């Protein structure tokens, strides 16, 4: 795992967007794993800007999102399909037929999990997976005690997630209590992982995921077992890390990061 701390949120966001953009430039038909949530809105705005100003070309890219609420149709403004259309897909030249999310209205939950796994596998796997982290440490909707080997499936959400996300629903009680999510095992199969964490509210859980034990209680900690995971934080989210001097030293000296400093 590599940990990169940027002085402010804008620079953390720009670095995450650049890593995605560079993957698209290097491999135009790449497969991107995408995330939703408040943190990612700025990343998608930056990718939209790069498409408009630098002609960043998404025409051959395929995307697979982490999760979708069970019971919400694609047309529901609170669905993650709707979020992706609004924040990214309508702002870039991606073929919408190349964009995939679990189907929140699928009648057979087991079959839907298997269908989604097959889609990813048949596409040749995910080149870069973008992740946020929930206040309870989740990646995707892999809530505490999710198996670290789990695959795409239906998952009950925790009260912490309900608290974090119900504010986006009107009324808040309209938020579904279950979701389809890629499993931790699905996420870990991605060739590269980029996690973005911003804001002081995430400082405690960021420290647990990065420097704490690998545990199903904090599924984000599974990234410690991934061969190519980068965690990008702003100063506020990095506030409770203990080894910041070391992380900064690596970023300042590793040749891999020369173009990104
Ligand atoms: P957030 O969500 O960006 O809205 O904080 C992140 C997550 O729950 O994974």
Short mmCIF file of C-alpha atoms in Angstrom, two decimals, residues 5-259:
data_model
loop_
_atom_site.label_atom_id
_atom_site.label_comp_id
_atom_site.label_asym_id
_atom_site.label_seq_id
_atom_site.Cartn_x
_atom_site.Cartn_y
_atom_site.Cartn_z
CA UNK A 5 -1.08 13.04 1.64
CA UNK A 6 -1.89 16.23 -0.28
CA UNK A 7 -2.04 19.64 1.40
CA UNK A 8 -5.70 20.24 0.52
CA UNK A 9 -8.79 18.52 -0.86
CA UNK A 10 -8.48 20.01 -4.35
CA UNK A 11 -5.01 18.58 -4.80
CA UNK A 12 -6.04 15.17 -3.42
CA UNK A 13 -8.96 15.11 -5.87
CA UNK A 14 -6.76 16.19 -8.79
CA UNK A 15 -4.25 13.42 -8.10
CA UNK A 16 -6.97 10.76 -8.00
CA UNK A 17 -8.44 12.09 -11.26
CA UNK A 18 -5.01 12.15 -12.90
CA UNK A 19 -4.34 8.53 -12.02
CA UNK A 20 -7.63 7.59 -13.66
CA UNK A 21 -6.93 9.80 -16.69
CA UNK A 22 -3.46 8.31 -17.12
CA UNK A 23 -4.94 4.80 -17.08
CA UNK A 24 -7.40 5.83 -19.81
CA UNK A 25 -4.58 7.39 -21.90
CA UNK A 26 -2.33 4.35 -21.53
CA UNK A 27 -5.11 1.85 -22.21
CA UNK A 28 -8.03 3.45 -24.09
CA UNK A 29 -10.18 0.30 -23.75
CA UNK A 30 -9.54 0.02 -20.01
CA UNK A 31 -12.06 -1.14 -17.46
CA UNK A 32 -12.65 1.27 -14.60
CA UNK A 33 -14.29 0.36 -11.31
CA UNK A 34 -16.19 3.42 -10.10
CA UNK A 35 -17.58 4.62 -6.79
CA UNK A 36 -20.35 7.02 -5.78
CA UNK A 37 -20.74 9.30 -2.74
CA UNK A 38 -20.00 12.91 -1.95
CA UNK A 39 -16.19 12.51 -2.10
CA UNK A 40 -16.28 11.37 -5.74
CA UNK A 41 -18.34 14.27 -7.08
CA UNK A 42 -15.22 16.45 -7.37
CA UNK A 43 -13.25 13.63 -9.04
CA UNK A 44 -15.93 13.27 -11.71
CA UNK A 45 -16.08 17.05 -12.20
CA UNK A 46 -12.32 16.99 -12.80
CA UNK A 47 -12.61 14.10 -15.30
CA UNK A 48 -15.39 16.01 -17.10
CA UNK A 49 -13.11 19.05 -17.28
CA UNK A 50 -10.24 16.91 -18.66
CA UNK A 51 -12.57 15.53 -21.30
CA UNK A 52 -13.68 19.03 -22.38
CA UNK A 53 -10.33 20.80 -22.19
CA UNK A 54 -7.84 18.04 -22.98
CA UNK A 55 -10.04 15.74 -25.08
CA UNK A 56 -9.60 12.87 -22.64
CA UNK A 57 -11.26 10.09 -24.62
CA UNK A 58 -13.64 7.65 -22.89
CA UNK A 59 -15.13 6.20 -26.08
CA UNK A 60 -13.68 2.72 -25.53
CA UNK A 61 -13.76 2.67 -21.71
CA UNK A 62 -16.02 0.27 -19.82
CA UNK A 63 -17.09 1.04 -16.24
CA UNK A 64 -18.34 -1.12 -13.40
CA UNK A 65 -19.76 0.56 -10.33
CA UNK A 66 -19.33 -0.84 -6.86
CA UNK A 67 -22.92 -0.89 -5.74
CA UNK A 68 -26.59 0.03 -6.13
CA UNK A 69 -29.48 0.35 -3.68
CA UNK A 70 -31.96 -2.52 -3.74
CA UNK A 71 -35.43 -1.32 -4.70
CA UNK A 72 -34.38 1.81 -6.59
CA UNK A 73 -34.90 1.94 -10.36
CA UNK A 74 -32.30 3.55 -12.63
CA UNK A 75 -34.62 6.55 -13.06
CA UNK A 76 -34.80 7.22 -9.30
CA UNK A 77 -32.77 10.38 -8.50
CA UNK A 78 -31.29 8.59 -5.47
CA UNK A 79 -30.12 5.55 -7.46
CA UNK A 80 -26.43 5.27 -8.13
CA UNK A 81 -27.17 4.84 -11.86
CA UNK A 82 -28.77 8.29 -11.77
CA UNK A 83 -25.82 9.69 -9.79
CA UNK A 84 -23.33 8.33 -12.35
CA UNK A 85 -25.33 9.69 -15.29
CA UNK A 86 -25.51 13.15 -13.70
CA UNK A 87 -21.99 13.43 -12.29
CA UNK A 88 -19.97 11.68 -14.97
CA UNK A 89 -21.51 9.83 -17.89
CA UNK A 90 -23.39 12.78 -19.41
CA UNK A 91 -20.23 14.93 -19.09
CA UNK A 92 -17.88 12.65 -21.06
CA UNK A 93 -17.94 10.74 -24.36
CA UNK A 94 -18.58 7.31 -22.87
CA UNK A 95 -20.97 4.91 -24.61
CA UNK A 96 -23.64 4.40 -21.96
CA UNK A 97 -23.92 0.76 -23.09
CA UNK A 98 -20.40 0.32 -21.71
CA UNK A 99 -21.42 1.45 -18.22
CA UNK A 100 -22.54 -1.15 -15.72
CA UNK A 101 -24.06 -1.15 -12.24
CA UNK A 102 -25.90 -3.88 -10.39
CA UNK A 103 -29.65 -3.72 -11.15
CA UNK A 104 -31.38 -2.50 -7.99
CA UNK A 105 -34.69 -3.91 -9.26
CA UNK A 106 -33.41 -7.44 -9.97
CA UNK A 107 -35.93 -9.98 -8.71
CA UNK A 108 -33.45 -12.78 -8.10
CA UNK A 109 -30.73 -11.41 -5.81
CA UNK A 110 -28.42 -14.42 -6.03
CA UNK A 111 -28.62 -14.45 -9.83
CA UNK A 112 -27.96 -10.70 -9.96
CA UNK A 113 -24.76 -11.09 -7.95
CA UNK A 114 -23.60 -13.87 -10.27
CA UNK A 115 -24.55 -11.89 -13.39
CA UNK A 116 -22.49 -8.91 -12.22
CA UNK A 117 -19.48 -11.07 -11.37
CA UNK A 118 -19.66 -12.65 -14.86
CA UNK A 119 -19.85 -9.23 -16.53
CA UNK A 120 -16.64 -8.15 -14.82
CA UNK A 121 -14.90 -11.45 -15.47
CA UNK A 122 -15.92 -11.56 -19.15
CA UNK A 123 -14.61 -8.01 -19.60
CA UNK A 124 -11.19 -9.24 -18.47
CA UNK A 125 -11.30 -7.74 -14.97
CA UNK A 126 -10.96 -4.22 -13.66
CA UNK A 127 -7.77 -2.25 -14.43
CA UNK A 128 -8.28 0.49 -11.87
CA UNK A 129 -10.81 0.52 -9.04
CA UNK A 130 -11.69 3.87 -7.47
CA UNK A 131 -12.80 3.69 -3.83
CA UNK A 132 -14.01 5.92 -1.05
CA UNK A 133 -14.41 4.73 2.51
CA UNK A 134 -17.53 4.86 4.66
CA UNK A 135 -17.61 6.19 8.21
CA UNK A 136 -17.87 2.55 9.34
CA UNK A 137 -14.86 1.56 7.23
CA UNK A 138 -16.81 0.02 4.37
CA UNK A 139 -15.59 -0.22 0.78
CA UNK A 140 -18.50 -0.55 -1.62
CA UNK A 141 -21.25 -1.50 0.82
CA UNK A 142 -19.13 -4.17 2.46
CA UNK A 143 -20.21 -3.35 5.98
CA UNK A 144 -18.38 -4.59 9.11
CA UNK A 145 -18.08 -8.39 9.34
CA UNK A 146 -18.40 -8.76 5.56
CA UNK A 147 -16.25 -11.66 4.47
CA UNK A 148 -12.95 -10.43 3.09
CA UNK A 149 -13.43 -13.06 0.34
CA UNK A 150 -16.99 -11.94 -0.54
CA UNK A 151 -18.29 -11.52 -4.08
CA UNK A 152 -21.14 -9.37 -5.45
CA UNK A 153 -24.26 -9.93 -3.39
CA UNK A 154 -27.13 -8.29 -1.48
CA UNK A 155 -25.99 -6.74 1.79
CA UNK A 156 -27.82 -5.22 4.78
CA UNK A 157 -26.59 -1.70 5.53
CA UNK A 158 -25.47 -0.59 8.99
CA UNK A 159 -27.08 2.19 11.05
CA UNK A 160 -23.83 4.19 10.50
CA UNK A 161 -24.27 4.00 6.71
CA UNK A 162 -27.96 4.82 7.09
CA UNK A 163 -26.99 7.92 9.08
CA UNK A 164 -24.30 8.88 6.54
CA UNK A 165 -26.48 8.54 3.43
CA UNK A 166 -30.14 9.03 4.46
CA UNK A 167 -29.63 12.81 4.45
CA UNK A 168 -29.66 12.62 0.63
CA UNK A 169 -33.19 11.13 0.63
CA UNK A 170 -36.49 12.97 1.02
CA UNK A 171 -37.78 11.89 3.42
CA UNK A 172 -34.63 10.32 4.96
CA UNK A 173 -36.63 7.15 5.75
CA UNK A 174 -36.97 6.54 1.99
CA UNK A 175 -33.37 5.27 1.95
CA UNK A 176 -33.26 1.52 1.28
CA UNK A 177 -31.71 -0.57 4.04
CA UNK A 178 -30.12 -3.04 1.62
CA UNK A 179 -27.89 -2.80 -1.45
CA UNK A 180 -26.10 -4.90 -4.03
CA UNK A 181 -22.37 -4.51 -3.67
CA UNK A 182 -19.23 -5.92 -5.22
CA UNK A 183 -17.61 -8.08 -2.57
CA UNK A 184 -14.28 -7.38 -0.92
CA UNK A 185 -12.89 -10.27 -3.00
CA UNK A 186 -14.27 -8.69 -6.19
CA UNK A 187 -12.60 -5.38 -5.32
CA UNK A 188 -9.31 -7.07 -4.44
CA UNK A 189 -9.18 -8.64 -7.92
CA UNK A 190 -8.72 -5.19 -9.50
CA UNK A 191 -5.24 -4.72 -10.92
CA UNK A 192 -4.85 -1.36 -9.22
CA UNK A 193 -6.83 0.36 -6.47
CA UNK A 194 -7.02 4.11 -5.82
CA UNK A 195 -8.77 5.09 -2.59
CA UNK A 196 -9.58 8.75 -1.95
CA UNK A 197 -10.33 9.98 1.59
CA UNK A 198 -11.03 13.64 2.36
CA UNK A 199 -12.17 15.63 5.39
CA UNK A 200 -11.53 15.43 9.13
CA UNK A 201 -14.66 13.33 9.74
CA UNK A 202 -12.86 10.41 8.05
CA UNK A 203 -9.54 10.81 9.92
CA UNK A 204 -10.29 8.13 12.53
CA UNK A 205 -11.51 5.49 10.11
CA UNK A 206 -8.69 6.29 7.66
CA UNK A 207 -6.12 5.57 10.40
CA UNK A 208 -7.85 2.29 11.24
CA UNK A 209 -7.96 1.17 7.60
CA UNK A 210 -4.36 2.15 6.81
CA UNK A 211 -2.47 1.51 10.05
CA UNK A 212 -4.79 -0.79 12.02
CA UNK A 213 -5.05 -4.56 11.77
CA UNK A 214 -6.56 -6.21 8.69
CA UNK A 215 -10.04 -7.00 9.91
CA UNK A 216 -13.52 -7.65 8.56
CA UNK A 217 -14.66 -5.02 11.07
CA UNK A 218 -13.07 -2.39 8.77
CA UNK A 219 -13.29 -3.80 5.26
CA UNK A 220 -11.15 -0.95 3.91
CA UNK A 221 -8.23 -2.51 5.81
CA UNK A 222 -8.25 -5.33 3.21
CA UNK A 223 -6.33 -2.96 0.92
CA UNK A 224 -3.26 -3.72 3.02
CA UNK A 225 -3.25 -7.11 1.26
CA UNK A 226 -3.49 -5.65 -2.26
CA UNK A 227 -0.27 -5.53 -4.35
CA UNK A 228 -1.01 -2.15 -5.96
CA UNK A 229 -3.19 0.02 -3.71
CA UNK A 230 -2.71 3.78 -3.36
CA UNK A 231 -4.57 5.75 -0.69
CA UNK A 232 -4.77 9.50 -1.33
CA UNK A 233 -5.77 11.73 1.58
CA UNK A 234 -6.05 15.43 2.17
CA UNK A 235 -4.35 16.87 5.25
CA UNK A 236 -7.57 16.75 7.28
CA UNK A 237 -8.26 13.06 6.60
CA UNK A 238 -4.62 12.23 7.38
CA UNK A 239 -4.84 13.90 10.80
CA UNK A 240 -4.76 10.68 12.84
CA UNK A 241 -2.09 8.77 10.92
CA UNK A 242 1.11 8.11 12.89
CA UNK A 243 3.63 7.60 10.05
CA UNK A 244 3.00 10.70 7.93
CA UNK A 245 6.71 11.65 7.72
CA UNK A 246 7.47 8.28 6.20
CA UNK A 247 4.57 8.49 3.69
CA UNK A 248 5.65 12.00 2.66
CA UNK A 249 9.24 10.86 2.27
CA UNK A 250 8.24 8.02 -0.03
CA UNK A 251 6.09 10.33 -2.17
CA UNK A 252 8.91 12.88 -2.36
CA UNK A 253 11.53 10.32 -3.40
CA UNK A 254 9.97 7.44 -5.33
CA UNK A 255 10.60 7.92 -9.10
CA UNK A 256 7.07 6.62 -9.82
CA UNK A 257 5.62 9.83 -8.34
CA UNK A 258 8.00 12.34 -9.98
CA UNK A 259 5.34 13.58 -12.45
#
